[in-house]
GROMACS .gro file of C-alpha atoms in nm:
model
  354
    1UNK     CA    1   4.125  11.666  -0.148
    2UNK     CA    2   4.084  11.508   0.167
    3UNK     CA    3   4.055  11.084   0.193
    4UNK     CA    4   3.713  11.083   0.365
    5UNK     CA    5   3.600  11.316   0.071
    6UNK     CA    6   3.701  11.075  -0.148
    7UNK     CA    7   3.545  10.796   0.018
    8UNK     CA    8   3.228  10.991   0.004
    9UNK     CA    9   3.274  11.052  -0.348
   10UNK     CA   10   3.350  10.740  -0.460
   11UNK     CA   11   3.006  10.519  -0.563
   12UNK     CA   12   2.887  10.208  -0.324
   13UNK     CA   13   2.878   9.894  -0.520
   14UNK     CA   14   2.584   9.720  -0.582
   15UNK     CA   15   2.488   9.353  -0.370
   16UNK     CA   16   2.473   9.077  -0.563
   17UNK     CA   17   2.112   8.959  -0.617
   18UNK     CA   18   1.910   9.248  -0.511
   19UNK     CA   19   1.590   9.284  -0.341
   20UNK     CA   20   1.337   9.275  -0.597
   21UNK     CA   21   1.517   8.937  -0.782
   22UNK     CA   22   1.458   8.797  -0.447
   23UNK     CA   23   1.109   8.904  -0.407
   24UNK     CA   24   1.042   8.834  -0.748
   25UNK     CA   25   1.224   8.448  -0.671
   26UNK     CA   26   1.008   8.399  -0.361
   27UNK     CA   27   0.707   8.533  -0.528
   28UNK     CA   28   0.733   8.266  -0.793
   29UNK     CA   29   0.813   8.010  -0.552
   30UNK     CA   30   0.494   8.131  -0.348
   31UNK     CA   31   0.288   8.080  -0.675
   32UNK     CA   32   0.425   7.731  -0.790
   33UNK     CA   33   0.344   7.603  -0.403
   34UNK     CA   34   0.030   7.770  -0.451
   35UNK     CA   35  -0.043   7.629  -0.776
   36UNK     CA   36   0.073   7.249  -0.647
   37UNK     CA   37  -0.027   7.248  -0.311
   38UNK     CA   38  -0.360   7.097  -0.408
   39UNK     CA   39  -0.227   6.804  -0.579
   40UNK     CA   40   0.058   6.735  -0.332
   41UNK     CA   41  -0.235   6.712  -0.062
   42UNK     CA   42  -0.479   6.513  -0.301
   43UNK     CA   43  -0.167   6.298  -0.314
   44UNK     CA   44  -0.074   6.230   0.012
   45UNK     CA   45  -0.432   6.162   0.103
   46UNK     CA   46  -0.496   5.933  -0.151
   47UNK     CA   47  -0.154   5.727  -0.036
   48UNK     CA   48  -0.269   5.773   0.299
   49UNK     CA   49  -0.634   5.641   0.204
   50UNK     CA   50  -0.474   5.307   0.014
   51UNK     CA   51  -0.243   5.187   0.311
   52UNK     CA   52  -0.526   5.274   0.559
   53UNK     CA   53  -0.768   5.067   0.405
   54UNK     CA   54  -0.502   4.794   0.277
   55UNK     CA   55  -0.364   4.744   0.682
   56UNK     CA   56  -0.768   4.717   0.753
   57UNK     CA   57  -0.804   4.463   0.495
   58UNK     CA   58  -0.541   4.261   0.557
   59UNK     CA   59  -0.629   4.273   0.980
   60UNK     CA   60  -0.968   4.163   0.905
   61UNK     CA   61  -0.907   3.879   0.690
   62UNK     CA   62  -0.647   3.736   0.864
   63UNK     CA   63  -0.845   3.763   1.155
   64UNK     CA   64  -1.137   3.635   1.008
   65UNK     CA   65  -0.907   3.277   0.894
   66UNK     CA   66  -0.753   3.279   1.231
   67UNK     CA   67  -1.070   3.249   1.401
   68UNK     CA   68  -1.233   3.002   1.127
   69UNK     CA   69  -0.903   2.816   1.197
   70UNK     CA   70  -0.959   2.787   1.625
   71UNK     CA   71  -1.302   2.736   1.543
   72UNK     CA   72  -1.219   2.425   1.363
   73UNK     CA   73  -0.999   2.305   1.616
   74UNK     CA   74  -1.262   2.359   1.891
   75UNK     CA   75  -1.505   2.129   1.689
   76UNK     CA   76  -1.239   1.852   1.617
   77UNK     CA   77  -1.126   1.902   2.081
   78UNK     CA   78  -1.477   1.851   2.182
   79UNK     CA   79  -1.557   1.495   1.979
   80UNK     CA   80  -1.179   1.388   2.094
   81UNK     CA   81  -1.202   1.085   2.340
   82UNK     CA   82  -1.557   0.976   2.204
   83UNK     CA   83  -1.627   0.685   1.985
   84UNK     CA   84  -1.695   0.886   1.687
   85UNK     CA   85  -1.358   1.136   1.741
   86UNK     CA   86  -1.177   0.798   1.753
   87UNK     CA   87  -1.314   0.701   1.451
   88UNK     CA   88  -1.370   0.969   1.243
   89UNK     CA   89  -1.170   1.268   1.398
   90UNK     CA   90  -0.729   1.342   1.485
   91UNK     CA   91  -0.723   1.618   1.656
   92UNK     CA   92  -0.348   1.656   1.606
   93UNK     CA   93  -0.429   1.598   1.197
   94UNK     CA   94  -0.696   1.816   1.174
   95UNK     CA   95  -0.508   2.116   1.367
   96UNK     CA   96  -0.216   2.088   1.178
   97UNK     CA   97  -0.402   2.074   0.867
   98UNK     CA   98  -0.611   2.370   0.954
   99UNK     CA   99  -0.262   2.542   1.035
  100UNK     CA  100  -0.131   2.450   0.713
  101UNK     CA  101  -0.426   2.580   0.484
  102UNK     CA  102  -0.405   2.865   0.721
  103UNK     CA  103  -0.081   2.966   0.705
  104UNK     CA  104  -0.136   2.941   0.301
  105UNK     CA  105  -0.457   3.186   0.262
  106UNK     CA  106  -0.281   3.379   0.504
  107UNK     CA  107   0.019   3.467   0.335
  108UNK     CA  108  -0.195   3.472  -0.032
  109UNK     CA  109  -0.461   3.708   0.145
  110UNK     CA  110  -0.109   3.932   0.257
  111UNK     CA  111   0.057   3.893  -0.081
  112UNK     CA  112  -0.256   3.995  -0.299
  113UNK     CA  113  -0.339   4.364  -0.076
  114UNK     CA  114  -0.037   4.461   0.002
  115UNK     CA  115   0.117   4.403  -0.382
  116UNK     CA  116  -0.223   4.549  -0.491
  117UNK     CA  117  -0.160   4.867  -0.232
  118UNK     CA  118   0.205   4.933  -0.327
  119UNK     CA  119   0.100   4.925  -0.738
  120UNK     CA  120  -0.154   5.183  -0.601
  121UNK     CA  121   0.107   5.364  -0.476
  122UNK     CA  122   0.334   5.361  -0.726
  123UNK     CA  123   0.034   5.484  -0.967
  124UNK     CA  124  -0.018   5.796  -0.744
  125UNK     CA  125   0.328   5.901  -0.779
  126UNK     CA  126   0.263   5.931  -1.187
  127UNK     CA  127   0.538   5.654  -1.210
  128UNK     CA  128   0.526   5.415  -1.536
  129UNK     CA  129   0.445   5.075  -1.446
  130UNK     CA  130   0.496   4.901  -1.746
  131UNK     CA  131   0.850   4.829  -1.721
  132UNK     CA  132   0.823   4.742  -1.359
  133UNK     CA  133   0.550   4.477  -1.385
  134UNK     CA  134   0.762   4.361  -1.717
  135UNK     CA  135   1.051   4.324  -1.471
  136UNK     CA  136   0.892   4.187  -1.239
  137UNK     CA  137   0.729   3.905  -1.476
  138UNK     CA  138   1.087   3.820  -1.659
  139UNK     CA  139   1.235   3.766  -1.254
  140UNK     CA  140   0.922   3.560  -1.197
  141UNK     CA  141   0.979   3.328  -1.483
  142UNK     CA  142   1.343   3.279  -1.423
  143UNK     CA  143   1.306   3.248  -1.096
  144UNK     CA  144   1.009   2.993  -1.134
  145UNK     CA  145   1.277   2.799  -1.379
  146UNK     CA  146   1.564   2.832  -1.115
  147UNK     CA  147   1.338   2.710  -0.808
  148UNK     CA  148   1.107   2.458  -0.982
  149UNK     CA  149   1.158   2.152  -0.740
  150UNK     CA  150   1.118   2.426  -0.469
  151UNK     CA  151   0.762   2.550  -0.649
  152UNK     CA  152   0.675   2.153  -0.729
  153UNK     CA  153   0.718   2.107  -0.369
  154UNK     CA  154   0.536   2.324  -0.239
  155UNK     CA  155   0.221   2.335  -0.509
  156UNK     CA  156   0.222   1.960  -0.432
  157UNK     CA  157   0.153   2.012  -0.058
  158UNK     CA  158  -0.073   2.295  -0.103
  159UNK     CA  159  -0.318   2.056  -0.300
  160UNK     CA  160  -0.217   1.740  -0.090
  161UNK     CA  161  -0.341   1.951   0.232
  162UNK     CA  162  -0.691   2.088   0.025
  163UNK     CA  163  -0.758   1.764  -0.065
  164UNK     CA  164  -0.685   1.562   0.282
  165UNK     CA  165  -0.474   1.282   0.061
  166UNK     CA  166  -0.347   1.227   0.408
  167UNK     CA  167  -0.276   1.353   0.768
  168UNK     CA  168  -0.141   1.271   1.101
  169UNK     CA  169  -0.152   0.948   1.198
  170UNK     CA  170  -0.226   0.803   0.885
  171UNK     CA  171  -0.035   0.440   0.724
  172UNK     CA  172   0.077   0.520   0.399
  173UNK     CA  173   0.300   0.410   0.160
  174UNK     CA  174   0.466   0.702  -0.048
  175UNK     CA  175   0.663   0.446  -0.324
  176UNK     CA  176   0.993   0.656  -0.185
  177UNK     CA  177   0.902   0.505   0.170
  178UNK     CA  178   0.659   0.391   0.400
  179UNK     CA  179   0.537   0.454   0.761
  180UNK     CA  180   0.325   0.620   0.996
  181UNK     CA  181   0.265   1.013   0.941
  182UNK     CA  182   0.391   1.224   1.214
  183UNK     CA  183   0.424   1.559   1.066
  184UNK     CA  184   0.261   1.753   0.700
  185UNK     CA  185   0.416   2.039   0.585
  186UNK     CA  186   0.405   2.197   0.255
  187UNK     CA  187   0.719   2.130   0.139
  188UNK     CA  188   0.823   1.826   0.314
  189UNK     CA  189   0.650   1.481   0.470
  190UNK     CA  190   0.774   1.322   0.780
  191UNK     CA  191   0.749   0.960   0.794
  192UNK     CA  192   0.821   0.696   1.105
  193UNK     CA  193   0.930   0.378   0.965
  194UNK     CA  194   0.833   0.014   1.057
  195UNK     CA  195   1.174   0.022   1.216
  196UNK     CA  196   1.157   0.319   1.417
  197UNK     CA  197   1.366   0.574   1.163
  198UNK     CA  198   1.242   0.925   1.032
  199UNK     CA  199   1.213   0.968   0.666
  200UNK     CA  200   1.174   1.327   0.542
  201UNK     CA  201   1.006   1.288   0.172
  202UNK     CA  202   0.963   1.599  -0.055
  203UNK     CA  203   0.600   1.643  -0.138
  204UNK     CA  204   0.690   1.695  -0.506
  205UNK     CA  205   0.848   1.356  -0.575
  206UNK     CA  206   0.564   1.153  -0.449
  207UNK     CA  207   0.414   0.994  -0.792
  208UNK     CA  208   0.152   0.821  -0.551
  209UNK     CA  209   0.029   0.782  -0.250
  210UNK     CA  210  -0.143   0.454  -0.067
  211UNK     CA  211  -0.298   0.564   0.191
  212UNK     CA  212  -0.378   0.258   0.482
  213UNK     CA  213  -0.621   0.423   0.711
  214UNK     CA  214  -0.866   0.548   0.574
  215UNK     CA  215  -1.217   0.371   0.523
  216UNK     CA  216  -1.173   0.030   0.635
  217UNK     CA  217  -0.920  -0.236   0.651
  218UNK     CA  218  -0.951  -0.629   0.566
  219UNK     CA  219  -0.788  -0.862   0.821
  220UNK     CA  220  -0.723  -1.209   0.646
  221UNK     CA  221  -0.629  -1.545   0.826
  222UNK     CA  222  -0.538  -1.873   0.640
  223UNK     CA  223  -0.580  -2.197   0.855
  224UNK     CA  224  -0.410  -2.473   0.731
  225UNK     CA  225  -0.502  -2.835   0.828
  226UNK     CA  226  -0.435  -3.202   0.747
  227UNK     CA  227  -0.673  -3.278   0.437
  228UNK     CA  228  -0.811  -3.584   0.701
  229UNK     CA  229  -1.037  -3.317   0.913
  230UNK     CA  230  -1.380  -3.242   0.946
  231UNK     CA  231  -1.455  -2.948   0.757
  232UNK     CA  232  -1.798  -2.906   0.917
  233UNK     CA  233  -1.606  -2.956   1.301
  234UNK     CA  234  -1.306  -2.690   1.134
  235UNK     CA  235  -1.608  -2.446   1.033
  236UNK     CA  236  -1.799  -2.479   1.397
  237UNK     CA  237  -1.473  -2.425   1.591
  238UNK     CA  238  -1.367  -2.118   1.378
  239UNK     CA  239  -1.730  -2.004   1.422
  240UNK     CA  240  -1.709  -2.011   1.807
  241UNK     CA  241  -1.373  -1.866   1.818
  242UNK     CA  242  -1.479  -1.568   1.667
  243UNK     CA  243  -1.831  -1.458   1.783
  244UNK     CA  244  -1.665  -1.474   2.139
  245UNK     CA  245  -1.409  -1.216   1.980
  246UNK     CA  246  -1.663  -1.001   1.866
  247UNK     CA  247  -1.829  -0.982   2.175
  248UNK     CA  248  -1.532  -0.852   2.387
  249UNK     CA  249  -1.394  -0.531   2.400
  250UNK     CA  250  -1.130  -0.357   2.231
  251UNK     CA  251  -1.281  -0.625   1.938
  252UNK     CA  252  -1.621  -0.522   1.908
  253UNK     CA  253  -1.509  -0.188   1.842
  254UNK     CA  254  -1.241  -0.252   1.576
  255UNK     CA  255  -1.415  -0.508   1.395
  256UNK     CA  256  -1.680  -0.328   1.203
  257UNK     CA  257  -1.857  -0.661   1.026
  258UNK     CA  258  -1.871  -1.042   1.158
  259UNK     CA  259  -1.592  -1.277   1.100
  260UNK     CA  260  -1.648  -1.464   0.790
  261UNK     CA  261  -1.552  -1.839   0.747
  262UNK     CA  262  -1.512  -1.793   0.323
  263UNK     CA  263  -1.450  -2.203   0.271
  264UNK     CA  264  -1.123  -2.378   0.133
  265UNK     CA  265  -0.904  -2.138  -0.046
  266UNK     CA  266  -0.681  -2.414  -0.126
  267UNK     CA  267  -0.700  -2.836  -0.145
  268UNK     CA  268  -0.327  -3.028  -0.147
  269UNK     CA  269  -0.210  -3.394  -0.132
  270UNK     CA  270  -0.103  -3.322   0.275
  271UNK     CA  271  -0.275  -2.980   0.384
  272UNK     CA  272  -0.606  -2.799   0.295
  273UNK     CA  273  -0.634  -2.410   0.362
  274UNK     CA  274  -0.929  -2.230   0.541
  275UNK     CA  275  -0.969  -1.872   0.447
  276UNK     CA  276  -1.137  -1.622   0.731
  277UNK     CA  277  -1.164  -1.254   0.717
  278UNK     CA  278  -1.295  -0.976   0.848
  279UNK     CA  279  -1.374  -0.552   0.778
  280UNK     CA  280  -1.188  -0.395   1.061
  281UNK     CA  281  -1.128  -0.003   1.145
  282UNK     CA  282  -0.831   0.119   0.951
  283UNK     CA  283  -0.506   0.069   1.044
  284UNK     CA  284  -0.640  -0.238   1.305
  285UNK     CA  285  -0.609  -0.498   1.081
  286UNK     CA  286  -0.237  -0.626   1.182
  287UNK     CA  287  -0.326  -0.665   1.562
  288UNK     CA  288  -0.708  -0.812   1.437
  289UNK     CA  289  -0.525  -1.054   1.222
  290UNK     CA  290  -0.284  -1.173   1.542
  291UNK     CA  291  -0.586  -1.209   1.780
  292UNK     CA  292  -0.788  -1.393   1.532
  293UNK     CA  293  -0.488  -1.668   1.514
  294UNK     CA  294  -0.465  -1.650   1.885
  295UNK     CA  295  -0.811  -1.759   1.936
  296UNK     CA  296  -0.849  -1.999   1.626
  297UNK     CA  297  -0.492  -2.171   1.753
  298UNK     CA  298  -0.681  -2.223   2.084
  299UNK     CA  299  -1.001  -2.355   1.979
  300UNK     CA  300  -0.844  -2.607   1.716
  301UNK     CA  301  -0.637  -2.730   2.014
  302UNK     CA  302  -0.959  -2.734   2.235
  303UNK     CA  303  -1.134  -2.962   1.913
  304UNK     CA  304  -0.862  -3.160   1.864
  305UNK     CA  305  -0.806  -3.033   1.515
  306UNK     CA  306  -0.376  -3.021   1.437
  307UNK     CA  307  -0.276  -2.742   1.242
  308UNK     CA  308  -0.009  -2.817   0.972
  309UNK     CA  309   0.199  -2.649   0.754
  310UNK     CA  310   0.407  -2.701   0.429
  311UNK     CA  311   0.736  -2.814   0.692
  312UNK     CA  312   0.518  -3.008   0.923
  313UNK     CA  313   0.316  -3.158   0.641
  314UNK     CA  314   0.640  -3.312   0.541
  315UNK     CA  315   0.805  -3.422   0.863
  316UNK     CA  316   0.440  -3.597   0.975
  317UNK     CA  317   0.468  -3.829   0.651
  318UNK     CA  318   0.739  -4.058   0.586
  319UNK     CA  319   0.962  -3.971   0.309
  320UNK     CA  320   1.014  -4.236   0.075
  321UNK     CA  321   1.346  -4.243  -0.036
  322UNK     CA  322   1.479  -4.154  -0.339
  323UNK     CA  323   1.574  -4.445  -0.572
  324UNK     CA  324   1.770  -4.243  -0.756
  325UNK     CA  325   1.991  -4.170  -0.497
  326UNK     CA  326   2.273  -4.419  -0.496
  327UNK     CA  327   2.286  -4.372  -0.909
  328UNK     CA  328   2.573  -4.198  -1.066
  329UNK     CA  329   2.489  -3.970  -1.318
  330UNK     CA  330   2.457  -4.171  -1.710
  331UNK     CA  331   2.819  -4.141  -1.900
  332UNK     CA  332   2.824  -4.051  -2.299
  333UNK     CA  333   3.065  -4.329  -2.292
  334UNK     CA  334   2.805  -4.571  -2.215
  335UNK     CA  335   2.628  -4.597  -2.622
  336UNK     CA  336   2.867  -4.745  -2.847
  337UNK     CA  337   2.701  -4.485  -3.113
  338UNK     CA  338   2.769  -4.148  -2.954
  339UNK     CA  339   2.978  -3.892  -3.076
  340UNK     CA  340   3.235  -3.937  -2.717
  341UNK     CA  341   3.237  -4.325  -2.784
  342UNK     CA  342   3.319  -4.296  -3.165
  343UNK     CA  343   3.578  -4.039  -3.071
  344UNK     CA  344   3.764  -4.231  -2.814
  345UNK     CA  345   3.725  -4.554  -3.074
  346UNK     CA  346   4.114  -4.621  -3.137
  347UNK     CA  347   4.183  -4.632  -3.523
  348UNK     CA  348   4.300  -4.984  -3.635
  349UNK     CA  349   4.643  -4.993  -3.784
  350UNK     CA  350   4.644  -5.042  -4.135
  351UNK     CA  351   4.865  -5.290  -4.330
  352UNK     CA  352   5.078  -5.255  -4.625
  353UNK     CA  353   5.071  -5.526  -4.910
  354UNK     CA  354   5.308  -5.518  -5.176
   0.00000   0.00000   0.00000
């Protein structure tokens, strides 16, 4: 027999995987996209509908703070440079408290949809979020316990800034330190000292918090003078000095009441003390209280009234002087009865007698 008989003879093998196992394979793949494609596109629409409307949300309400927050500022610009806006109004501690409150409900308002969207999310996909959420409150608490002088800090300037304790510009005195407020934040406090230095105080460990500009100050002045003087000449001269102060500007706008003449606050042997004050706006008390001696210095001079104080009082009297001076301090030797004397006492010899 010839080879290409054989060959013809001789059976083809079969391919692997024939024709109907792959139509039969395609035909259930066909169904089970069929069957599914109704929920995958329910799915991805629903996905789709939660970030849409969480990204249009968050856009609106942060643009609905961000133009609460300019409209603020506008309102505190256009009373700046007026009486009232100097009184009542910082422009620079308003806008950076608006920023600060801002910047909070901003990233709350961003925090609560988005966290709220991706849950969503999650929930679409048919994924358990039990364990997540437990997760995610265990990492919260230790992370709370880890950070806690970070979270103090920062809770503390959140309500600091809500409640206006103080702002820019203000005199306080934070128990840490003390100055003029040149920056809020809500983590951290920046202070100017008396003495020109920075202080940076944490917003958590402020215990309290005295703030010196806000409502009115009290500007005091004690006048001492020899006890010899006319009260009723003291009083008119006082009296004169001031009503010309309150008459003449930048005075009659930082004092907010007259200058009252209280009386004696004090009576001594070689001085007697005249107390004056006065309700100034806050924070104008120091430069009140240094014009008000200025002009009372000045009108005493003009009366003839001498001012004294405790080392003038002294050097205008003569001192007597002290008879006790020249004497040397008394000796325990000196009393034939004390202890020292009786001590020292030599012991007479004794005699023998037979």
């Amino acid at each position: 027999m010839s080879l290409s008989a054989l060959l013809a003879a001789t059976p083809s093998p079969e391919p692997v995987g024939s024709l109907d196992e792959a139509a039969e394979r395609a035909g259930n793949a066909a169904g089970w996209v069929q069957e599914n494609w109704s929920t995958w596109l329910n799915t991805g629409l629903r996905i789709l509908l939660i970030a849409a409307i969480a990204l249009v949300l968050r856009y609106a309400i942060r643009r609905a703070l961000t133009n609460l927050i300019d409209r603020m500022n506008r309102s505190a610009q256009a009373v700046e440079g007026t009486a009232l806006g100097g009184l009542l109004v910082n422009a620079e501690r308003r806008r950076q408290r608006s920023e600060a409150i801002g910047s909070v409900l901003r990233s709350v308002t961003s925090f609560l949809i988005l966290g709220t969207a991706a849950l969503m999310i999650l929930g679409a996909f048919q994924i358990n979020l039990a364990p997540l959420l437990a997760s995610a409150g265990v990492a919260g608490v230790a992370l709370g316990f880890g950070a806690r002088n970070l979270v103090t800090d920062f809770l503390s300037g959140v309500f600091m800034i809500l409640e206006d304790q103080y702002g820019v510009g203000d005199q306080i005195d934070a128990g840490v330190a003390s100055g003029e407020v040149i920056e809020v934040g809500l983590r951290v406090t920046k202070l100017r000292g008396d003495n020109g230095e920075i202080w940076y105080v944490r917003n958590g460990e402020v215990k309290r918090i005295g703030n010196l500009s806000q409502g009115w100050s009290t500007a005091g002045v004690d006048v001492m003078v020899r006890p010899t003087e006319d009260l009723e000449e003291v009083g008119a001269a006082i009296t004169a000095a001031t009503e010309e102060m309150t008459k003449e500007e930048p005075w009659s706008e930082r004092l907010w009441g007259p200058v009252e003449v209280l009386g004696l606050d004090s009576v001594l042997l070689d001085s007697m003390t005249v107390r004056v004050t006065a309700k100034t706006m806050p924070g104008k008390s120091l430069s009140v209280e240094r014009e008000l001696r200025w002009r009372i210095k000045r009108a005493l001079d003009a009366a003839g009234i001498r001012m004294v104080g405790p080392a003038t009082a002294e050097a205008d009297g003569e001192a007597s002087p002290d008879p006790t001076a020249g004497m040397a301090a008394p000796s325990a030797y000196a009393s034939a009865t004390s202890p020292q004397s009786l001590a020292a006492t030599p012991i007479p010899p004794t005699t023998m007698t037979k």
